[in-house]
Short mmCIF file of C-alpha atoms and ligand atoms in Angstrom, two decimals:
data_model
loop_
_atom_site.label_atom_id
_atom_site.label_comp_id
_atom_site.label_asym_id
_atom_site.label_seq_id
_atom_site.Cartn_x
_atom_site.Cartn_y
_atom_site.Cartn_z
CA MET A 1 -24.64 -39.71 -6.42
CA ILE A 2 -25.34 -36.02 -6.26
CA ARG A 3 -28.87 -34.80 -6.80
CA THR A 4 -28.92 -32.75 -10.01
CA LYS A 5 -32.52 -31.52 -10.39
CA TYR A 6 -33.73 -28.61 -8.28
CA ASN A 7 -36.35 -25.87 -8.36
CA SER A 8 -35.93 -22.25 -7.24
CA ALA A 9 -36.71 -21.42 -3.60
CA PRO A 10 -40.45 -20.77 -3.01
CA CYS A 11 -39.82 -17.08 -2.13
CA ILE A 12 -38.29 -16.37 -5.56
CA ARG A 13 -40.39 -14.49 -8.13
CA LYS A 14 -38.97 -14.55 -11.64
CA LEU A 15 -39.90 -11.94 -14.22
CA GLU A 16 -41.95 -13.38 -17.07
CA ARG A 17 -39.21 -12.59 -19.57
CA PRO A 18 -35.51 -11.58 -19.61
CA VAL A 19 -34.76 -7.92 -18.83
CA LEU A 20 -32.11 -7.56 -21.54
CA THR A 21 -31.35 -9.55 -24.70
CA LYS A 22 -29.41 -9.02 -27.92
CA ASP A 23 -32.57 -7.53 -29.49
CA ASP A 24 -32.33 -4.53 -27.11
CA ILE A 25 -28.78 -3.63 -28.16
CA PRO A 26 -28.26 -1.03 -30.93
CA TYR A 27 -24.91 -2.49 -32.08
CA ASN A 28 -23.54 -5.94 -32.84
CA ALA A 29 -24.58 -8.25 -30.03
CA ALA A 30 -25.16 -11.99 -29.80
CA LEU A 31 -25.14 -13.06 -26.15
CA ILE A 32 -26.07 -10.52 -23.44
CA PHE A 33 -25.50 -11.91 -19.95
CA ASN A 34 -23.60 -11.93 -16.62
CA ALA A 35 -24.25 -8.26 -15.85
CA GLY A 36 -23.30 -6.18 -12.83
CA VAL A 37 -25.97 -3.79 -11.57
CA ALA A 38 -25.94 -0.83 -9.18
CA LYS A 39 -28.42 1.78 -8.03
CA ILE A 40 -26.93 5.25 -8.15
CA GLY A 41 -29.35 7.84 -6.80
CA ASP A 42 -32.69 7.19 -8.51
CA GLU A 43 -31.14 5.43 -11.47
CA TYR A 44 -30.17 1.81 -12.04
CA VAL A 45 -27.07 1.15 -14.12
CA MET A 46 -26.09 -2.14 -15.66
CA LEU A 47 -22.78 -3.16 -17.16
CA PHE A 48 -23.44 -6.26 -19.21
CA ARG A 49 -21.29 -8.77 -21.03
CA ASN A 50 -21.78 -8.92 -24.77
CA ASP A 51 -20.27 -11.82 -26.67
CA TYR A 52 -20.80 -10.41 -30.16
CA GLY A 53 -20.90 -12.21 -33.47
CA ASP A 54 -23.78 -13.87 -35.25
CA TYR A 55 -26.41 -15.50 -33.04
CA ASP A 56 -28.23 -17.31 -35.84
CA GLN A 57 -25.01 -18.73 -37.28
CA GLN A 58 -23.81 -19.52 -33.73
CA ILE A 59 -20.56 -17.66 -34.32
CA LEU A 60 -18.89 -15.61 -31.56
CA ARG A 61 -16.16 -13.13 -32.47
CA GLY A 62 -15.28 -11.32 -29.25
CA THR A 63 -16.48 -9.79 -26.00
CA ASP A 64 -17.14 -6.23 -24.89
CA LEU A 65 -19.03 -4.64 -22.01
CA GLY A 66 -22.08 -2.50 -22.65
CA LEU A 67 -23.98 -0.02 -20.50
CA ALA A 68 -27.72 0.13 -19.90
CA ARG A 69 -29.74 2.46 -17.69
CA SER A 70 -33.16 2.12 -16.11
CA LYS A 71 -35.59 4.10 -13.97
CA ASP A 72 -37.21 1.04 -12.38
CA GLY A 73 -34.63 -1.75 -12.63
CA ILE A 74 -36.95 -3.63 -15.01
CA HIS A 75 -37.08 -1.65 -18.28
CA TRP A 76 -33.59 -0.95 -19.60
CA THR A 77 -32.16 1.24 -22.35
CA ALA A 78 -28.74 0.34 -23.70
CA SER A 79 -26.40 3.14 -24.74
CA ASP A 80 -25.43 3.42 -28.38
CA LYS A 81 -21.99 1.81 -28.19
CA PRO A 82 -19.99 -0.56 -25.96
CA CYS A 83 -18.26 1.21 -23.06
CA PHE A 84 -15.39 -1.06 -22.01
CA ALA A 85 -13.28 -3.62 -23.85
CA MET A 86 -9.64 -4.64 -23.74
CA ARG A 87 -7.79 -6.66 -26.33
CA ASP A 88 -4.15 -6.70 -27.33
CA GLU A 89 -1.33 -9.23 -27.80
CA GLU A 90 -1.55 -10.27 -24.15
CA ILE A 91 -5.21 -9.68 -23.28
CA GLY A 92 -8.01 -11.65 -24.91
CA ARG A 93 -10.97 -9.91 -23.29
CA VAL A 94 -12.56 -8.62 -20.10
CA TYR A 95 -15.93 -10.01 -18.96
CA ASP A 96 -18.39 -10.79 -16.14
CA PRO A 97 -18.46 -7.31 -14.49
CA ARG A 98 -19.77 -6.72 -10.95
CA LEU A 99 -20.53 -3.23 -9.64
CA THR A 100 -20.08 -1.76 -6.17
CA VAL A 101 -20.71 1.91 -5.34
CA MET A 102 -18.56 3.57 -2.68
CA ASP A 103 -18.26 7.32 -2.05
CA GLY A 104 -20.10 8.18 -5.25
CA LYS A 105 -17.72 6.17 -7.45
CA CYS A 106 -18.55 2.94 -9.17
CA TYR A 107 -16.03 0.12 -8.79
CA VAL A 108 -16.07 -2.59 -11.42
CA CYS A 109 -14.69 -6.05 -10.74
CA PHE A 110 -14.08 -8.07 -13.87
CA ALA A 111 -12.37 -11.16 -15.22
CA MET A 112 -9.62 -10.83 -17.80
CA ASP A 113 -8.47 -13.66 -20.06
CA THR A 114 -4.79 -13.30 -20.92
CA ARG A 115 -2.22 -15.42 -22.72
CA HIS A 116 -0.79 -16.23 -19.28
CA GLY A 117 -3.99 -17.07 -17.44
CA ILE A 118 -7.20 -15.57 -16.08
CA ARG A 119 -6.79 -12.45 -13.92
CA GLY A 120 -9.28 -10.74 -11.64
CA GLY A 121 -9.33 -6.97 -11.96
CA ILE A 122 -10.79 -3.96 -10.22
CA ALA A 123 -11.40 -0.67 -12.03
CA VAL A 124 -13.09 2.55 -11.00
CA THR A 125 -15.28 4.82 -13.09
CA GLU A 126 -17.21 8.02 -12.49
CA ASP A 127 -18.80 8.33 -15.93
CA PHE A 128 -18.84 4.79 -17.45
CA GLU A 129 -16.63 6.11 -20.23
CA THR A 130 -13.22 6.05 -18.58
CA PHE A 131 -12.25 3.03 -16.51
CA ASN A 132 -9.16 3.31 -14.33
CA ILE A 133 -7.64 -0.06 -13.49
CA LEU A 134 -6.65 -0.22 -9.82
CA SER A 135 -5.47 -3.80 -9.49
CA LEU A 136 -5.05 -7.08 -11.34
CA SER A 137 -4.51 -10.41 -9.61
CA THR A 138 -2.05 -13.11 -10.57
CA PRO A 139 -3.65 -16.00 -12.53
CA ASP A 140 -5.91 -17.83 -12.12
CA ASN A 141 -8.52 -15.89 -10.24
CA ARG A 142 -11.92 -14.45 -11.10
CA ASN A 143 -15.48 -13.74 -9.88
CA MET A 144 -14.31 -10.95 -7.60
CA VAL A 145 -16.93 -8.88 -5.79
CA LEU A 146 -16.27 -5.89 -3.54
CA PHE A 147 -18.06 -5.21 -0.28
CA PRO A 148 -19.72 -1.75 -0.34
CA GLU A 149 -17.78 -0.46 2.70
CA LYS A 150 -14.56 -1.02 4.61
CA ILE A 151 -14.65 -3.78 7.22
CA GLY A 152 -12.28 -3.47 10.20
CA GLY A 153 -10.53 -0.60 8.40
CA TYR A 154 -9.92 -2.54 5.17
CA TYR A 155 -11.56 -2.81 1.79
CA ALA A 156 -12.86 -6.34 1.39
CA ARG A 157 -13.65 -8.65 -1.48
CA LEU A 158 -14.78 -12.19 -2.20
CA GLU A 159 -12.96 -14.05 -4.94
CA ARG A 160 -12.48 -17.43 -6.53
CA PRO A 161 -8.94 -18.63 -7.19
CA MET A 162 -8.62 -21.72 -9.40
CA PRO A 163 -6.03 -24.17 -8.02
CA ILE A 164 -5.77 -26.74 -10.83
CA TYR A 165 -2.28 -28.01 -10.02
CA SER A 166 -2.94 -29.43 -6.58
CA ARG A 167 -6.36 -30.89 -7.38
CA GLY A 168 -6.01 -31.91 -11.00
CA ARG A 169 -9.58 -30.88 -11.88
CA ASP A 170 -12.17 -28.18 -11.26
CA ARG A 171 -12.68 -27.92 -7.50
CA PHE A 172 -12.74 -24.22 -6.81
CA ASP A 173 -13.82 -22.48 -3.62
CA LEU A 174 -14.89 -19.08 -2.36
CA TRP A 175 -12.28 -16.86 -0.61
CA TYR A 176 -12.10 -13.56 1.26
CA SER A 177 -9.28 -10.97 0.98
CA GLU A 178 -8.58 -7.50 2.39
CA SER A 179 -6.80 -4.40 1.14
CA PRO A 180 -5.76 -1.05 2.60
CA ASP A 181 -6.10 0.70 -0.79
CA LEU A 182 -7.93 -1.57 -3.30
CA LYS A 183 -4.55 -2.25 -4.93
CA PHE A 184 -2.66 -4.55 -2.57
CA TRP A 185 -4.70 -7.58 -1.50
CA GLY A 186 -3.91 -10.14 1.17
CA ASN A 187 -4.82 -11.69 4.52
CA SER A 188 -6.83 -14.19 2.46
CA LYS A 189 -9.14 -16.69 4.13
CA LEU A 190 -11.32 -19.53 2.87
CA VAL A 191 -15.04 -18.74 3.21
CA MET A 192 -16.75 -21.79 1.71
CA GLY A 193 -15.45 -24.91 0.02
CA VAL A 194 -17.22 -26.87 -2.71
CA GLU A 195 -17.83 -29.59 -0.11
CA ASP A 196 -19.90 -27.16 1.99
CA VAL A 197 -22.50 -26.73 -0.74
CA PRO A 198 -24.84 -29.72 -1.19
CA PHE A 199 -25.73 -28.61 -4.73
CA ALA A 200 -22.13 -28.41 -6.02
CA ASN A 201 -19.72 -31.09 -7.12
CA ASP A 202 -17.47 -29.00 -9.34
CA LYS A 203 -16.92 -25.39 -8.25
CA ILE A 204 -18.51 -22.43 -6.51
CA GLY A 205 -17.82 -18.72 -6.79
CA PRO A 206 -19.00 -15.31 -5.59
CA GLY A 207 -21.99 -13.96 -7.50
CA ALA A 208 -23.35 -10.55 -6.62
CA PRO A 209 -21.60 -8.00 -4.38
CA PRO A 210 -22.81 -8.50 -0.77
CA ILE A 211 -25.68 -6.49 0.68
CA LYS A 212 -25.64 -5.44 4.33
CA THR A 213 -28.48 -6.54 6.63
CA ASP A 214 -28.69 -6.37 10.41
CA LYS A 215 -28.28 -10.18 10.48
CA GLY A 216 -25.13 -10.27 8.34
CA TRP A 217 -23.81 -9.82 4.80
CA LEU A 218 -26.16 -11.46 2.35
CA ILE A 219 -24.27 -13.01 -0.57
CA ALA A 220 -25.41 -14.69 -3.74
CA PHE A 221 -22.98 -17.25 -5.14
CA HIS A 222 -22.98 -19.64 -8.07
CA SER A 223 -22.54 -23.37 -7.70
CA VAL A 224 -21.80 -25.88 -10.41
CA ILE A 225 -22.88 -29.48 -10.77
CA ARG A 226 -21.12 -31.45 -13.44
CA ASP A 227 -23.26 -34.30 -14.68
CA ASN A 228 -21.44 -36.59 -17.07
CA GLU A 229 -24.75 -38.13 -18.11
CA ARG A 230 -25.74 -34.83 -19.68
CA GLY A 231 -25.56 -34.81 -23.43
CA LYS A 232 -25.79 -31.79 -25.71
CA HIS A 233 -27.52 -28.77 -24.20
CA GLY A 234 -27.31 -25.50 -26.08
CA TRP A 235 -24.88 -24.83 -28.93
CA GLU A 236 -21.98 -26.74 -27.47
CA ASP A 237 -21.47 -30.41 -28.26
CA ARG A 238 -21.01 -31.50 -24.71
CA TRP A 239 -22.03 -28.93 -22.14
CA GLN A 240 -22.25 -31.03 -19.01
CA LYS A 241 -22.44 -28.41 -16.30
CA CYS A 242 -25.44 -26.92 -14.57
CA TYR A 243 -25.09 -23.58 -12.74
CA TYR A 244 -27.34 -22.60 -9.82
CA ALA A 245 -27.53 -19.45 -7.70
CA GLY A 246 -27.13 -19.98 -3.95
CA ILE A 247 -27.62 -17.66 -0.99
CA ALA A 248 -25.64 -17.36 2.26
CA LEU A 249 -25.17 -15.00 5.18
CA LEU A 250 -21.69 -13.92 6.35
CA ASP A 251 -20.66 -12.39 9.68
CA LEU A 252 -20.81 -8.58 9.64
CA GLU A 253 -17.43 -8.07 11.33
CA ASP A 254 -15.61 -11.09 9.92
CA PRO A 255 -17.15 -11.99 6.54
CA SER A 256 -14.88 -15.01 6.22
CA LYS A 257 -17.28 -16.67 8.71
CA VAL A 258 -20.45 -18.17 7.27
CA ILE A 259 -23.44 -17.69 9.58
CA GLY A 260 -25.85 -19.66 7.44
CA MET A 261 -26.52 -20.98 3.96
CA TYR A 262 -29.66 -22.22 2.23
CA LYS A 263 -28.95 -25.88 1.50
CA GLU A 264 -30.76 -25.86 -1.86
CA PRO A 265 -30.43 -23.50 -4.82
CA LEU A 266 -31.98 -20.06 -4.52
CA ILE A 267 -32.48 -19.87 -8.29
CA ALA A 268 -32.55 -22.93 -10.54
CA PRO A 269 -32.95 -23.09 -14.34
CA GLU A 270 -36.65 -23.60 -15.13
CA LEU A 271 -37.92 -21.24 -17.84
CA PRO A 272 -37.43 -21.91 -21.58
CA TRP A 273 -34.67 -19.25 -21.96
CA GLU A 274 -32.89 -20.87 -19.00
CA THR A 275 -33.22 -24.53 -20.02
CA GLU A 276 -33.91 -24.76 -23.76
CA GLU A 277 -32.67 -21.79 -25.76
CA GLY A 278 -29.19 -20.34 -26.17
CA PHE A 279 -25.49 -21.00 -25.95
CA ARG A 280 -25.05 -23.03 -22.76
CA THR A 281 -28.39 -23.99 -21.27
CA HIS A 282 -28.97 -24.62 -17.55
CA VAL A 283 -26.70 -21.75 -16.47
CA ILE A 284 -27.90 -19.32 -13.79
CA PHE A 285 -25.14 -16.81 -13.03
CA PRO A 286 -26.03 -14.11 -10.45
CA GLY A 287 -24.06 -10.85 -10.73
CA GLY A 288 -26.09 -8.10 -9.05
CA MET A 289 -28.36 -7.67 -6.02
CA ILE A 290 -30.15 -4.46 -5.07
CA LEU A 291 -31.87 -4.04 -1.69
CA GLU A 292 -34.84 -1.70 -2.10
CA PRO A 293 -36.18 0.48 0.76
CA ASP A 294 -39.32 -1.70 1.05
CA GLY A 295 -37.26 -4.86 1.62
CA GLU A 296 -37.49 -6.23 -1.92
CA VAL A 297 -34.23 -7.64 -3.24
CA LYS A 298 -33.70 -7.54 -6.99
CA ILE A 299 -31.42 -10.37 -8.08
CA TYR A 300 -29.98 -10.06 -11.60
CA TYR A 301 -28.58 -13.14 -13.29
CA GLY A 302 -27.33 -14.27 -16.65
CA ALA A 303 -29.32 -17.21 -18.04
CA ALA A 304 -27.93 -19.83 -20.44
CA ASP A 305 -24.98 -17.47 -21.14
CA THR A 306 -27.45 -15.80 -23.53
CA VAL A 307 -29.83 -13.33 -21.80
CA GLU A 308 -29.99 -11.22 -18.63
CA CYS A 309 -32.84 -11.92 -16.18
CA LEU A 310 -34.30 -10.61 -12.93
CA ALA A 311 -35.84 -12.37 -9.94
CA THR A 312 -37.10 -10.74 -6.75
CA ALA A 313 -37.53 -11.88 -3.16
CA ASN A 314 -38.12 -10.26 0.20
CA VAL A 315 -34.92 -9.70 2.20
CA ASP A 316 -36.37 -11.28 5.37
CA ASP A 317 -37.34 -14.40 3.43
CA LEU A 318 -33.78 -14.64 2.05
CA ILE A 319 -32.29 -14.29 5.54
CA LYS A 320 -34.72 -16.88 6.86
CA LEU A 321 -33.64 -19.33 4.14
CA CYS A 322 -30.03 -18.91 5.26
CA LEU A 323 -30.75 -19.32 8.97
CA ASP A 324 -33.34 -22.13 9.01
C1 BMA B 401 -17.84 -19.75 -16.20
C2 BMA B 401 -17.63 -18.33 -16.73
C3 BMA B 401 -18.96 -17.62 -16.86
C4 BMA B 401 -19.99 -18.46 -17.57
C5 BMA B 401 -20.03 -19.86 -17.00
C6 BMA B 401 -20.96 -20.79 -17.73
O1 BMA B 401 -16.67 -20.48 -16.18
O2 BMA B 401 -17.00 -18.39 -17.98
O3 BMA B 401 -18.74 -16.43 -17.57
O4 BMA B 401 -21.25 -17.87 -17.44
O5 BMA B 401 -18.75 -20.42 -17.01
O6 BMA B 401 -20.57 -20.93 -19.07
#
């Protein structure tokens, strides 16, 4: 029997309310969550997922990505219209963006639902108006995050392929791949399997793009426990999964090697908007981490697939969790 109830790590400080919700968006918005965040100069930028429709009627009509900006990473202002969406005969939507800044450009990893499977994409933007798609994976793959610099001469990413055929059920792991040009990806290696994470029995996946520390690459990941005893939680009739955020440290020169991992969740669902209200309760989905000059790490996460939240911790405390 897997343990299913956890609390957040003691070093985690959650903000007393979400940082962005549908009420902050000046256009049709129902669920605002799973955002990517970057600090560019003095400004914080957030690309958030918006599943629009009618929140009160519990109707969802589609997904677009919106942009918000902030001076302090806490108070956000959304721009007046969505900035990125794709939908045609083949493509259903793009979602779950993650941001990485390199050489003054912002790279956006995203998931794309298509008629022929889920693809992981990478786009680049300089103005958050035009997004140039650089690569799209074969299905099924998603939760890609880019490292903020080349490693051993190659661009590097973490990703989460979804091998249903050989395993017959969800059992998805965290992988590492390299590229000479952000377009062609290969030399893939397994980083962590579901079996390596004590608080997962279903799947794991990369969360926020890694941050560099002198002890290694700090990564946030999500981990899923499926509990068949769970009844109805949120809008869905049978939502049986619980998502946690985890934290691990990868080798600086070879990030496919795990140096350490905290054996319990870093962030667990606890607050009312994480456990009681919204679409799919008990979902913590980290998508952005910012290391501040004073050692504070801002960790942004979607909660209950409904709102966007922020927790903070000191970087040394996070490293210590991974190494102890
Ligand atoms: C995953 C993705 C995420 C979502 C999570 C929980 O499979 O679809 O976008 O947050 O499920 O519903």
